[in-house]
Short mmCIF file of C-alpha atoms in Angstrom, two decimals:
data_model
loop_
_atom_site.label_atom_id
_atom_site.label_comp_id
_atom_site.label_asym_id
_atom_site.label_seq_id
_atom_site.Cartn_x
_atom_site.Cartn_y
_atom_site.Cartn_z
CA GLY A 15 119.17 18.05 -27.70
CA GLY A 16 116.08 16.50 -26.36
CA HIS A 17 114.93 19.44 -24.31
CA LEU A 18 111.28 19.45 -23.11
CA PHE A 19 109.28 22.64 -22.89
CA GLY A 20 106.28 23.13 -20.59
CA ARG A 21 103.05 23.65 -22.45
CA GLY A 22 101.04 25.10 -19.52
CA VAL A 23 97.48 24.20 -18.54
CA LYS A 24 94.54 23.98 -20.91
CA LEU A 25 91.06 24.85 -19.56
CA SER A 26 88.76 22.16 -20.89
CA ASP A 27 85.48 22.79 -19.04
CA ILE A 28 83.73 24.90 -16.39
CA GLN A 29 80.71 23.44 -14.63
CA SER A 30 78.22 25.07 -12.31
CA VAL A 31 77.56 22.73 -9.40
CA THR A 32 74.04 23.11 -7.98
CA ASN A 33 71.36 21.07 -6.21
CA ALA A 34 67.88 21.59 -7.66
CA PHE A 35 66.12 20.74 -4.39
CA ILE A 36 68.24 23.20 -2.41
CA GLU A 37 67.69 25.90 -5.05
CA ARG A 38 63.91 25.47 -4.82
CA ARG A 39 64.04 25.66 -1.03
CA LEU A 40 66.17 28.80 -1.26
CA GLN A 41 63.65 30.42 -3.62
CA SER A 42 60.82 29.53 -1.24
CA SER A 43 62.65 30.80 1.84
CA THR A 44 63.55 34.03 0.04
CA SER A 45 59.87 34.58 -0.82
CA ASN A 46 58.72 33.85 2.73
CA LEU A 47 61.30 36.16 4.29
CA SER A 48 60.39 38.98 1.90
CA MET A 49 56.70 38.54 2.74
CA MET A 50 57.25 38.64 6.49
CA THR A 51 59.59 41.65 6.20
CA GLU A 52 56.92 43.68 4.39
CA LYS A 53 54.19 42.60 6.80
CA GLU A 54 56.36 43.57 9.76
CA THR A 55 56.99 47.01 8.24
CA TYR A 56 53.30 47.75 7.79
CA MET A 57 52.27 46.28 11.14
CA ASN A 58 54.66 48.74 12.79
CA ILE A 59 52.78 51.52 10.99
CA MET A 60 49.45 50.03 12.13
CA GLU A 61 50.61 50.06 15.74
CA ALA A 62 51.60 53.71 15.40
CA ILE A 63 48.17 54.58 13.95
CA PHE A 64 46.33 52.96 16.86
CA THR A 65 48.74 54.02 19.61
CA GLU A 66 47.12 54.89 22.93
CA SER A 67 50.06 56.97 24.11
CA SER A 68 48.84 60.04 22.23
CA GLY A 69 46.55 62.53 23.94
CA ASN A 70 44.37 62.42 20.81
CA SER A 71 43.81 58.67 20.99
CA ILE A 72 40.27 57.33 20.89
CA SER A 73 40.67 55.99 24.42
CA ASN A 74 41.58 59.42 25.81
CA GLN A 75 38.84 61.16 23.84
CA PHE A 76 36.26 58.69 25.16
CA SER A 77 37.32 59.60 28.70
CA GLU A 78 37.04 63.32 28.00
CA PHE A 79 33.59 62.85 26.44
CA TRP A 80 32.29 60.94 29.47
CA ASN A 81 33.77 63.58 31.79
CA ALA A 82 32.01 66.33 29.84
CA LEU A 83 28.69 64.50 30.19
CA ASN A 84 29.26 64.17 33.93
CA ASP A 85 29.91 67.91 34.14
CA LEU A 86 26.65 68.46 32.25
CA ASN A 87 24.87 66.36 34.87
CA ASN A 88 25.87 68.93 37.49
CA ASN A 89 24.66 71.91 35.43
CA PRO A 90 22.28 70.62 32.73
CA SER A 91 20.93 74.05 31.79
CA VAL A 92 24.28 75.87 31.54
CA ILE A 93 25.57 76.63 28.04
CA PRO A 94 29.36 76.31 28.76
CA GLU A 95 28.87 72.70 29.93
CA ARG A 96 26.83 72.00 26.81
CA ASN A 97 29.60 73.52 24.68
CA MET A 98 32.15 71.20 26.31
CA VAL A 99 30.02 68.15 25.53
CA ILE A 100 29.93 69.18 21.87
CA GLU A 101 33.65 69.97 21.81
CA TYR A 102 34.75 66.62 23.23
CA ALA A 103 32.21 64.72 21.13
CA SER A 104 33.70 66.46 18.09
CA LEU A 105 37.24 65.54 19.18
CA LEU A 106 36.15 61.93 19.67
CA SER A 107 34.64 61.96 16.19
CA GLN A 108 37.83 63.46 14.76
CA SER A 109 39.88 60.68 16.35
CA PHE A 110 37.71 58.10 14.61
CA GLN A 111 37.95 60.04 11.35
CA SER A 112 41.74 60.36 11.64
CA ILE A 113 42.36 56.64 12.13
CA SER A 114 39.92 55.77 9.36
CA SER A 115 41.73 58.20 7.03
CA ASP A 116 45.15 56.81 8.04
CA LEU A 117 44.01 53.27 7.27
CA LEU A 118 42.66 54.37 3.89
CA ASN A 119 45.94 56.12 3.06
CA LEU A 120 47.92 53.08 4.21
CA SER A 121 45.86 50.88 1.91
CA LYS A 122 46.56 53.28 -0.97
CA GLU A 123 50.28 53.21 -0.17
CA VAL A 124 50.28 49.41 -0.28
CA ASN A 125 48.41 49.52 -3.58
CA ASN A 126 51.03 51.87 -5.01
CA SER A 127 53.75 49.43 -3.94
CA ILE A 128 51.89 46.63 -5.72
CA GLU A 129 51.57 48.68 -8.89
CA VAL A 130 55.27 49.60 -8.97
CA SER A 131 56.30 46.01 -8.25
CA ILE A 132 54.22 44.67 -11.14
CA ASN A 133 56.29 46.79 -13.53
CA SER A 134 59.50 45.53 -11.91
CA ILE A 135 58.33 41.91 -12.13
CA ASN A 136 57.47 42.25 -15.81
CA GLY A 137 60.92 43.70 -16.46
CA ILE A 138 62.57 40.74 -14.70
CA LEU A 139 60.46 38.26 -16.67
CA ASP A 140 61.54 39.87 -19.95
CA GLN A 141 65.20 39.73 -18.92
CA ILE A 142 64.97 36.05 -17.95
CA ALA A 143 63.36 35.20 -21.30
CA ASP A 144 66.12 37.10 -23.12
CA VAL A 145 68.87 35.33 -21.15
CA ASN A 146 67.17 32.01 -21.92
CA LYS A 147 67.49 32.84 -25.61
CA GLN A 148 71.19 33.63 -25.28
CA ILE A 149 71.85 30.46 -23.27
CA GLN A 150 70.12 28.32 -25.88
CA LEU A 151 72.33 29.78 -28.62
CA ILE A 152 75.64 29.55 -26.73
CA GLN A 153 74.90 26.08 -25.35
CA ILE A 154 75.47 24.63 -28.83
CA THR A 155 79.06 25.87 -29.27
CA GLY A 156 80.23 27.28 -25.96
CA ASN A 157 79.80 27.50 -22.22
CA PRO A 158 76.99 29.78 -20.95
CA ASN A 159 77.92 29.72 -17.25
CA ASP A 160 78.12 33.50 -16.95
CA LEU A 161 74.63 33.79 -18.41
CA ILE A 162 73.35 31.06 -16.10
CA ASN A 163 74.72 32.97 -13.11
CA LYS A 164 73.04 36.12 -14.40
CA ARG A 165 69.75 34.28 -14.78
CA ASP A 166 70.05 32.79 -11.29
CA LEU A 167 70.31 36.30 -9.86
CA LEU A 168 67.24 37.37 -11.85
CA VAL A 169 65.28 34.37 -10.57
CA LYS A 170 66.31 35.28 -7.03
CA ASP A 171 65.11 38.86 -7.61
CA LEU A 172 61.80 37.48 -8.85
CA SER A 173 61.41 35.23 -5.80
CA VAL A 174 61.76 38.32 -3.61
CA TYR A 175 58.50 39.58 -5.16
CA MET A 176 56.45 36.37 -5.35
CA ASP A 177 56.44 32.62 -4.83
CA ILE A 178 57.44 30.76 -8.01
CA ASN A 179 58.28 27.33 -9.43
CA THR A 180 61.14 26.74 -11.90
CA TYR A 181 61.99 23.87 -14.26
CA GLU A 182 65.16 23.51 -16.37
CA TYR A 183 65.17 21.94 -19.84
CA GLU A 184 68.07 19.96 -21.32
CA ASP A 185 68.94 22.88 -23.59
CA GLY A 186 69.69 25.00 -20.51
CA THR A 187 66.56 27.17 -20.66
CA ILE A 188 64.03 27.31 -17.85
CA THR A 189 60.33 27.83 -17.33
CA ILE A 190 58.92 29.79 -14.42
CA SER A 191 55.35 29.53 -13.19
CA THR A 192 53.30 30.64 -10.23
CA ASN A 193 52.59 28.09 -7.53
CA LYS A 194 49.19 27.56 -9.14
CA GLY A 195 50.73 26.77 -12.53
CA PHE A 196 50.29 30.03 -14.44
CA MET A 197 53.26 30.41 -16.80
CA LEU A 198 55.48 33.46 -16.32
CA VAL A 199 58.44 32.45 -18.51
CA ASN A 200 58.53 29.60 -21.03
CA LYS A 201 61.98 29.47 -22.59
CA GLN A 202 62.17 32.61 -24.74
CA ALA A 203 58.62 33.83 -24.03
CA SER A 204 57.56 35.95 -21.06
CA TYR A 205 54.02 36.48 -19.79
CA HIS A 206 53.28 39.77 -18.06
CA LEU A 207 51.17 40.48 -15.01
CA ASP A 208 48.60 43.29 -15.06
CA PHE A 209 47.12 45.32 -12.21
CA ASN A 210 43.83 47.22 -12.34
CA GLY A 211 44.08 48.75 -8.89
CA VAL A 212 42.35 45.80 -7.23
CA GLU A 213 43.19 42.53 -8.95
CA ILE A 214 46.48 41.19 -10.30
CA THR A 215 45.70 39.40 -13.55
CA TRP A 216 47.67 37.11 -15.87
CA SER A 217 48.93 38.12 -19.31
CA ASP A 218 46.04 40.28 -20.58
CA SER A 219 43.63 37.41 -19.92
CA LEU A 220 41.78 39.00 -16.99
CA ILE A 221 42.37 35.74 -15.10
CA PRO A 222 42.83 36.86 -11.47
CA LEU A 223 46.03 35.78 -9.73
CA THR A 224 45.63 37.88 -6.58
CA ASP A 225 44.58 35.01 -4.32
CA ASN A 226 47.23 32.69 -5.83
CA ILE A 227 50.18 34.83 -4.68
CA ASN A 228 50.99 33.73 -1.15
CA ALA A 229 54.58 34.80 -0.56
CA GLY A 230 57.16 37.41 -1.53
CA LYS A 231 56.65 41.14 -1.20
CA LEU A 232 53.44 40.85 -3.22
CA GLY A 233 52.07 38.20 -0.87
CA GLY A 234 52.87 40.38 2.14
CA TRP A 235 51.33 43.47 0.61
CA LEU A 236 48.18 41.60 -0.42
CA ASP A 237 47.78 40.16 3.09
CA ILE A 238 48.10 43.66 4.55
CA ARG A 239 45.74 45.23 2.00
CA ASP A 240 43.07 42.51 1.83
CA GLU A 241 43.12 41.01 5.32
CA ILE A 242 44.78 43.06 8.04
CA ILE A 243 43.75 46.63 7.11
CA PRO A 244 40.11 45.70 6.27
CA LYS A 245 39.77 43.69 9.49
CA PHE A 246 40.81 46.54 11.76
CA LYS A 247 39.01 49.15 9.66
CA SER A 248 35.79 47.12 9.97
CA ASP A 249 36.32 46.75 13.71
CA LEU A 250 36.87 50.52 13.96
CA ASP A 251 33.66 51.13 12.00
CA GLU A 252 31.81 48.70 14.27
CA LEU A 253 33.01 50.63 17.32
CA ALA A 254 31.95 53.94 15.75
CA ARG A 255 28.61 52.42 14.69
CA ALA A 256 27.95 51.10 18.20
CA THR A 257 28.99 54.38 19.84
CA ILE A 258 26.74 56.42 17.55
CA TRP A 259 23.80 54.08 18.02
CA GLU A 260 23.98 53.73 21.79
CA VAL A 261 24.30 57.49 22.33
CA ASN A 262 21.58 58.29 19.79
CA LYS A 263 19.21 55.68 21.19
CA LEU A 264 19.35 57.33 24.61
CA HIS A 265 19.44 60.89 23.29
CA SER A 266 16.34 60.39 21.12
CA GLN A 267 14.36 59.48 24.26
CA GLY A 268 15.14 62.82 25.92
CA ALA A 269 14.35 66.48 25.53
CA GLY A 270 16.44 69.63 25.27
CA LEU A 271 15.84 73.06 26.71
CA VAL A 272 13.73 73.99 23.67
CA GLY A 273 11.25 72.15 21.50
CA PHE A 274 11.41 71.63 17.73
CA THR A 275 9.64 73.67 15.10
CA SER A 276 11.10 71.44 12.38
CA VAL A 277 13.43 68.44 12.40
CA THR A 278 14.84 66.32 9.58
CA GLY A 279 16.34 62.89 10.13
CA THR A 280 20.07 62.47 9.54
CA TYR A 281 19.56 59.01 7.97
CA ASN A 282 17.91 58.49 4.62
CA ALA A 283 16.06 55.55 3.11
CA ASP A 284 16.90 54.30 -0.35
CA ASP A 285 13.26 53.42 -0.90
CA SER A 286 10.68 55.19 1.28
CA SER A 287 7.96 52.75 0.22
CA GLN A 288 9.73 49.76 1.77
CA ALA A 289 9.24 48.55 5.35
CA ILE A 290 11.56 50.56 7.57
CA GLY A 291 12.71 47.43 9.43
CA GLY A 292 13.79 45.65 6.25
CA ILE A 293 17.07 45.75 4.36
CA ASP A 294 15.33 47.08 1.24
CA SER A 295 14.62 50.36 3.03
CA GLY A 296 18.35 51.12 2.90
CA LEU A 297 18.36 52.71 6.36
CA ASP A 298 21.73 52.42 8.10
CA TYR A 299 20.14 51.08 11.27
CA PHE A 300 17.14 49.25 9.79
CA ASP A 301 18.02 46.14 11.82
CA ARG A 302 17.61 48.00 15.12
CA ILE A 303 13.95 48.97 14.52
CA GLU A 304 11.39 46.96 16.50
CA ASP A 305 7.63 46.78 16.79
CA GLY A 306 6.57 49.48 19.22
CA SER A 307 5.54 53.12 19.37
CA PHE A 308 6.66 56.64 20.25
CA LYS A 309 4.98 59.77 21.59
CA ILE A 310 4.99 63.23 20.07
CA TRP A 311 4.08 66.21 22.29
CA LEU A 312 2.67 69.56 21.17
CA TYR A 313 3.38 72.85 23.03
CA ASP A 314 1.82 76.26 22.57
CA PRO A 315 3.94 79.45 22.16
CA GLU A 316 4.12 79.87 25.96
CA GLY A 317 5.50 76.34 26.37
CA ASN A 318 2.31 74.91 27.81
CA VAL A 319 1.43 71.33 26.95
CA VAL A 320 -1.37 71.06 24.42
CA GLY A 321 -1.34 67.26 24.37
CA ASP A 322 0.34 64.20 22.95
CA ALA A 323 -0.23 61.42 20.45
CA THR A 324 1.13 57.89 20.25
CA ILE A 325 2.28 56.58 16.87
CA ALA A 326 2.50 52.81 16.39
CA ILE A 327 5.38 51.28 14.44
CA ASN A 328 5.43 47.84 12.81
CA ALA A 329 9.00 47.13 11.73
CA GLY A 330 7.94 44.63 9.08
CA THR A 331 5.19 46.67 7.40
CA THR A 332 5.44 50.39 8.23
CA SER A 333 7.22 52.38 5.52
CA LEU A 334 8.62 55.89 5.68
CA ASP A 335 5.80 56.98 3.37
CA ASP A 336 3.29 55.46 5.79
CA LEU A 337 4.84 57.32 8.71
CA ALA A 338 4.71 60.64 6.87
CA THR A 339 1.05 60.03 6.03
CA VAL A 340 0.22 59.29 9.68
CA LEU A 341 2.01 62.44 10.86
CA ASN A 342 0.25 64.60 8.28
CA GLY A 343 -3.13 63.38 9.51
CA LEU A 344 -2.22 63.53 13.19
CA THR A 345 -4.49 65.49 15.54
CA ILE A 346 -3.73 66.43 19.13
CA GLU A 347 -6.62 67.71 21.21
CA GLY A 348 -8.48 68.22 17.96
CA GLU A 349 -5.65 70.19 16.38
CA ASN A 350 -3.86 69.14 13.20
CA ALA A 351 -0.58 70.99 13.70
CA PHE A 352 2.00 68.92 11.78
CA THR A 353 3.30 68.55 8.26
CA SER A 354 5.60 65.73 7.23
CA THR A 355 7.51 65.14 4.00
CA ILE A 356 10.30 62.91 2.70
CA ILE A 357 13.36 65.00 1.77
CA ASN A 358 15.99 63.03 -0.15
CA GLY A 359 14.94 59.88 1.67
CA SER A 360 14.91 61.51 5.13
CA LEU A 361 11.78 62.14 7.19
CA ASN A 362 10.97 65.76 8.00
CA ILE A 363 8.49 66.70 10.71
CA ALA A 364 7.48 70.35 11.12
CA ILE A 365 4.90 72.57 12.75
CA ASP A 366 2.36 73.88 10.27
CA SER A 367 3.35 77.54 10.67
CA SER A 368 0.33 78.70 8.69
CA THR A 369 -1.98 77.57 11.48
CA HIS A 370 0.27 77.13 14.54
CA THR A 371 2.86 79.87 14.58
CA GLY A 372 5.12 79.65 17.61
CA TYR A 373 4.14 76.10 18.50
CA THR A 374 6.82 73.47 19.20
CA PHE A 375 6.99 69.70 19.67
CA ALA A 376 9.13 67.05 21.40
CA PHE A 377 9.39 63.25 21.64
CA SER A 378 9.33 60.59 24.35
CA ASP A 379 8.72 56.91 25.12
CA ASP A 380 10.14 55.43 21.91
CA SER A 381 9.97 51.65 22.31
CA SER A 382 10.51 51.01 18.59
CA ASN A 383 13.91 52.75 18.18
CA ILE A 384 12.47 54.48 15.11
CA LEU A 385 13.63 57.96 16.14
CA ALA A 386 17.26 56.86 16.57
CA ALA A 387 17.12 54.83 13.34
CA LEU A 388 15.84 57.85 11.39
CA GLY A 389 18.26 60.28 13.06
CA ILE A 390 15.52 62.38 14.67
CA ASN A 391 16.40 64.06 17.99
CA THR A 392 19.82 62.34 17.87
CA PHE A 393 23.27 63.50 18.98
CA PHE A 394 25.65 61.94 16.43
CA LYS A 395 25.34 61.61 12.68
CA SER A 396 26.61 58.91 10.29
CA SER A 397 27.16 55.23 11.08
CA ASN A 398 30.89 54.76 10.43
CA ALA A 399 34.24 56.08 11.61
CA ARG A 400 35.04 58.07 8.47
CA ASP A 401 31.96 60.34 8.63
CA MET A 402 31.22 60.33 12.36
CA GLY A 403 30.29 63.74 13.73
CA VAL A 404 27.93 65.70 15.95
CA ASN A 405 24.46 66.39 14.57
CA ASP A 406 24.53 69.74 12.75
CA MET A 407 21.32 70.80 14.49
CA ILE A 408 22.96 70.45 17.92
CA ILE A 409 26.09 72.29 16.80
CA ALA A 410 23.87 75.15 15.62
CA ASP A 411 21.88 75.25 18.89
CA LYS A 412 23.28 73.66 22.06
CA ASN A 413 19.82 73.83 23.66
CA TYR A 414 18.86 70.73 21.64
CA ILE A 415 21.17 68.53 23.74
CA ALA A 416 18.63 66.25 25.43
CA ALA A 417 19.88 66.25 29.03
CA GLY A 418 16.38 65.77 30.46
CA THR A 419 13.26 63.76 29.71
CA ILE A 420 9.59 64.64 29.42
CA SER A 421 7.60 64.01 32.58
CA ASP A 422 3.82 64.27 32.17
CA GLY A 423 4.48 66.52 29.21
CA GLU A 424 6.71 68.88 31.17
CA ILE A 425 10.35 69.73 30.33
CA TYR A 426 12.37 71.03 33.28
CA PRO A 427 15.61 72.99 32.64
CA GLY A 428 17.39 71.41 35.61
CA ASP A 429 16.48 67.85 34.62
CA ASN A 430 19.54 65.62 34.11
CA THR A 431 17.87 62.21 33.97
CA ASN A 432 18.89 61.60 30.35
CA SER A 433 22.43 62.97 30.61
CA LEU A 434 22.97 60.64 33.59
CA LYS A 435 22.05 57.70 31.36
CA LEU A 436 24.37 59.00 28.64
CA ALA A 437 27.29 59.34 31.04
CA ASN A 438 26.61 55.90 32.52
CA LEU A 439 26.98 54.43 29.03
CA GLN A 440 30.72 54.45 29.79
CA TYR A 441 30.18 51.41 32.05
CA GLU A 442 27.48 49.62 30.07
CA ASN A 443 28.15 46.49 28.03
CA VAL A 444 26.86 46.88 24.49
CA SER A 445 26.68 44.51 21.52
CA VAL A 446 29.52 44.97 19.03
CA LYS A 447 30.63 42.73 16.16
CA LYS A 448 34.17 41.70 15.37
CA TRP A 449 35.33 40.96 11.84
CA ILE A 450 37.80 38.69 10.10
CA TYR A 451 38.94 38.92 6.48
CA SER A 452 40.45 36.14 4.35
CA ARG A 453 41.79 36.64 0.85
CA GLY A 454 39.52 34.95 -1.65
CA GLN A 455 36.67 34.63 0.85
CA GLY A 456 35.91 38.20 1.85
CA PRO A 457 34.65 39.43 5.22
CA ALA A 458 32.96 37.37 7.88
CA SER A 459 31.62 38.67 11.17
CA LEU A 460 32.56 36.72 14.25
CA ASP A 461 30.24 36.30 17.23
CA VAL A 462 28.78 39.50 18.63
CA THR A 463 30.54 40.45 21.84
CA ASN A 464 29.05 42.27 24.82
CA ILE A 465 31.60 44.75 26.04
CA THR A 466 32.03 48.40 27.00
CA LEU A 467 32.93 50.74 24.17
CA GLU A 468 36.35 51.61 25.57
CA ASN A 469 37.24 48.00 26.32
CA TYR A 470 36.37 47.08 22.75
CA PHE A 471 38.94 49.63 21.59
CA HIS A 472 41.52 48.32 24.08
CA GLN A 473 40.96 44.79 22.75
CA MET A 474 41.36 46.04 19.19
CA VAL A 475 44.69 47.69 20.02
CA GLY A 476 45.75 44.52 21.84
CA SER A 477 44.87 42.41 18.80
CA ILE A 478 47.08 44.60 16.62
CA GLY A 479 49.96 44.10 19.05
CA ILE A 480 49.44 40.33 19.10
CA GLU A 481 49.33 40.22 15.29
CA SER A 482 52.49 42.30 15.08
CA GLN A 483 54.36 40.06 17.54
CA SER A 484 53.26 36.96 15.66
CA ILE A 485 54.60 38.40 12.41
CA GLN A 486 57.89 39.32 14.10
CA ARG A 487 58.29 35.73 15.32
CA GLU A 488 57.52 34.37 11.86
CA LYS A 489 60.05 36.74 10.34
CA SER A 490 62.76 35.62 12.79
CA TYR A 491 62.00 32.00 11.93
CA ALA A 492 62.11 32.81 8.20
CA GLU A 493 65.49 34.51 8.67
CA ALA A 494 66.89 31.44 10.43
CA ILE A 495 65.61 29.10 7.72
CA GLN A 496 66.99 31.36 4.99
CA LYS A 497 70.41 31.47 6.66
CA GLU A 498 70.51 27.69 7.07
CA ILE A 499 69.52 26.97 3.46
CA GLN A 500 71.94 29.58 2.12
CA ALA A 501 74.78 27.95 4.07
CA THR A 502 73.85 24.54 2.67
CA ARG A 503 73.77 25.94 -0.85
CA ASP A 504 77.13 27.67 -0.42
CA ASN A 505 78.71 24.40 0.69
CA ILE A 506 77.61 22.89 -2.61
CA SER A 507 77.80 25.71 -5.13
CA ALA A 508 79.67 28.70 -3.82
CA VAL A 509 83.36 29.48 -4.35
CA SER A 510 85.23 29.78 -1.02
CA LEU A 511 87.93 32.45 -1.19
CA ASP A 512 89.72 30.94 1.81
CA GLU A 513 89.74 27.52 0.20
CA GLU A 514 90.97 28.89 -3.11
CA MET A 515 93.74 30.87 -1.40
CA THR A 516 94.86 27.75 0.48
CA ASN A 517 94.99 25.79 -2.76
CA LEU A 518 96.89 28.60 -4.48
CA ILE A 519 99.55 28.61 -1.76
CA LYS A 520 99.76 24.82 -1.87
CA PHE A 521 100.22 24.77 -5.64
CA GLN A 522 102.72 27.62 -5.46
CA HIS A 523 104.84 25.69 -2.95
CA ALA A 524 104.65 22.58 -5.12
CA TYR A 525 105.79 24.60 -8.14
CA MET A 526 108.70 26.11 -6.20
CA ALA A 527 109.77 22.64 -5.02
CA ALA A 528 109.60 21.24 -8.54
CA ALA A 529 111.55 24.20 -9.92
CA LYS A 530 114.26 23.73 -7.28
CA LEU A 531 114.49 20.02 -8.14
CA ILE A 532 114.93 20.80 -11.83
CA THR A 533 117.58 23.43 -11.06
CA THR A 534 119.53 21.00 -8.84
CA ALA A 535 119.33 18.24 -11.45
CA GLN A 536 120.53 20.67 -14.14
CA LYS A 537 123.57 21.61 -12.02
CA MET A 538 124.44 17.96 -11.42
CA LEU A 539 124.14 17.20 -15.14
CA ASP A 540 126.38 20.16 -16.01
CA GLU A 541 129.05 18.98 -13.52
CA ILE A 542 129.01 15.46 -15.01
CA LEU A 543 129.39 16.81 -18.55
CA GLN A 544 132.27 19.06 -17.50
CA ALA A 545 134.02 16.10 -15.81
CA VAL A 546 133.91 14.18 -19.07
#
């Protein structure tokens, strides 16, 4: 008989349906979302570092330091009050040191993330190049859709790390480049990234790519490392620098309960032959030195005033060597009692013990700021947050805290005129810089602001909060964009399980109906044949 047998369905072709424009937008949105996610993570850490809720915060330690100075005003000659000033000044310094250290460690952590990611990126690039090779071979005789799907996932993984551009050739292979055109994959060849701890470079060429990576995890990490952390670290250093200077400037004008037999500056010059008010001197506070003068007073072993001498300073011409020479030749009431030397770039002034045993000296009326700039008769040492601390000489002998001032050569134990000025510094506006950092351009100082020290810190903390909120908003926007683009892509390319199940049920019902029709027709045919 002429029976017909079903031959089933033959699969002739499988095609991957995509839209190149949508795919590029998806890559870009993936990179942007990854960048904002990493920036949000590290900004949360930054906020925790600068939190004011802790009792050890800089804001709280400032308050305790001012309170200790006010207590000293009430009892300027009492050792316990002097000890408290040193203790709270040390705690304030430690708060600066702690935040500076935390920022340094955070920067190192970001750098470690960059280093690890470079290895991951290079691995992905190698895999994409290898899949390209396989696609090119299979494209000739077969269908490489599975490999294309695998490569798409690898490209997505790569876009999580950095912003990229892709281009597909007719043979099914692709090229991948950075947004600035540096090739990462060209068909079967991959080009690695290198990292030297600072710069990301391209394929062993030493060509820097750091400033060309503007999205993905790498872009977020680089923004944190090269813009956000340096900005707030510089602002922190500016606050420490201003605090140290303003306190030292006042302290150097005063006198303690005892005079000096020898004092060495805490700041050193790189070149003692250069003008002290010039950058070539290398002094930390060279720019604060002005034309002026200061007085040095000589006291006999009983504390009686022998006399004083005024030393003129010209910021543009006087060198540290010149100053030492003047001090060595200085006579007071006909007596040459001083020796002065340069020790590792720092000025030392001492009583000549061979001729003036038991004599002491003190300072006053410094209109040039030279004493504060050299670190002579100062309270704090260093000029940055990392190394800020109380002058070792004061820690060793609390009597050197200059609570009073010299009046007609006399030093009175109950004098608090200088400690009053120091305590009032809490309410004084001082000049402090603010900084901004841009990748590829480096640091730039904004306008100098006149503000109290504590308010500067409050503004800094507020700026961190504003930056963090801005990043959170950008992340939320990036998430919305990513979700929208992904939905558009899925409408074009993705397989819907619900849709496929609906079609399966529809086809199953059609098959059952057709089978029932054939069965019914077969029965009718059998009945007709039997009737014949």
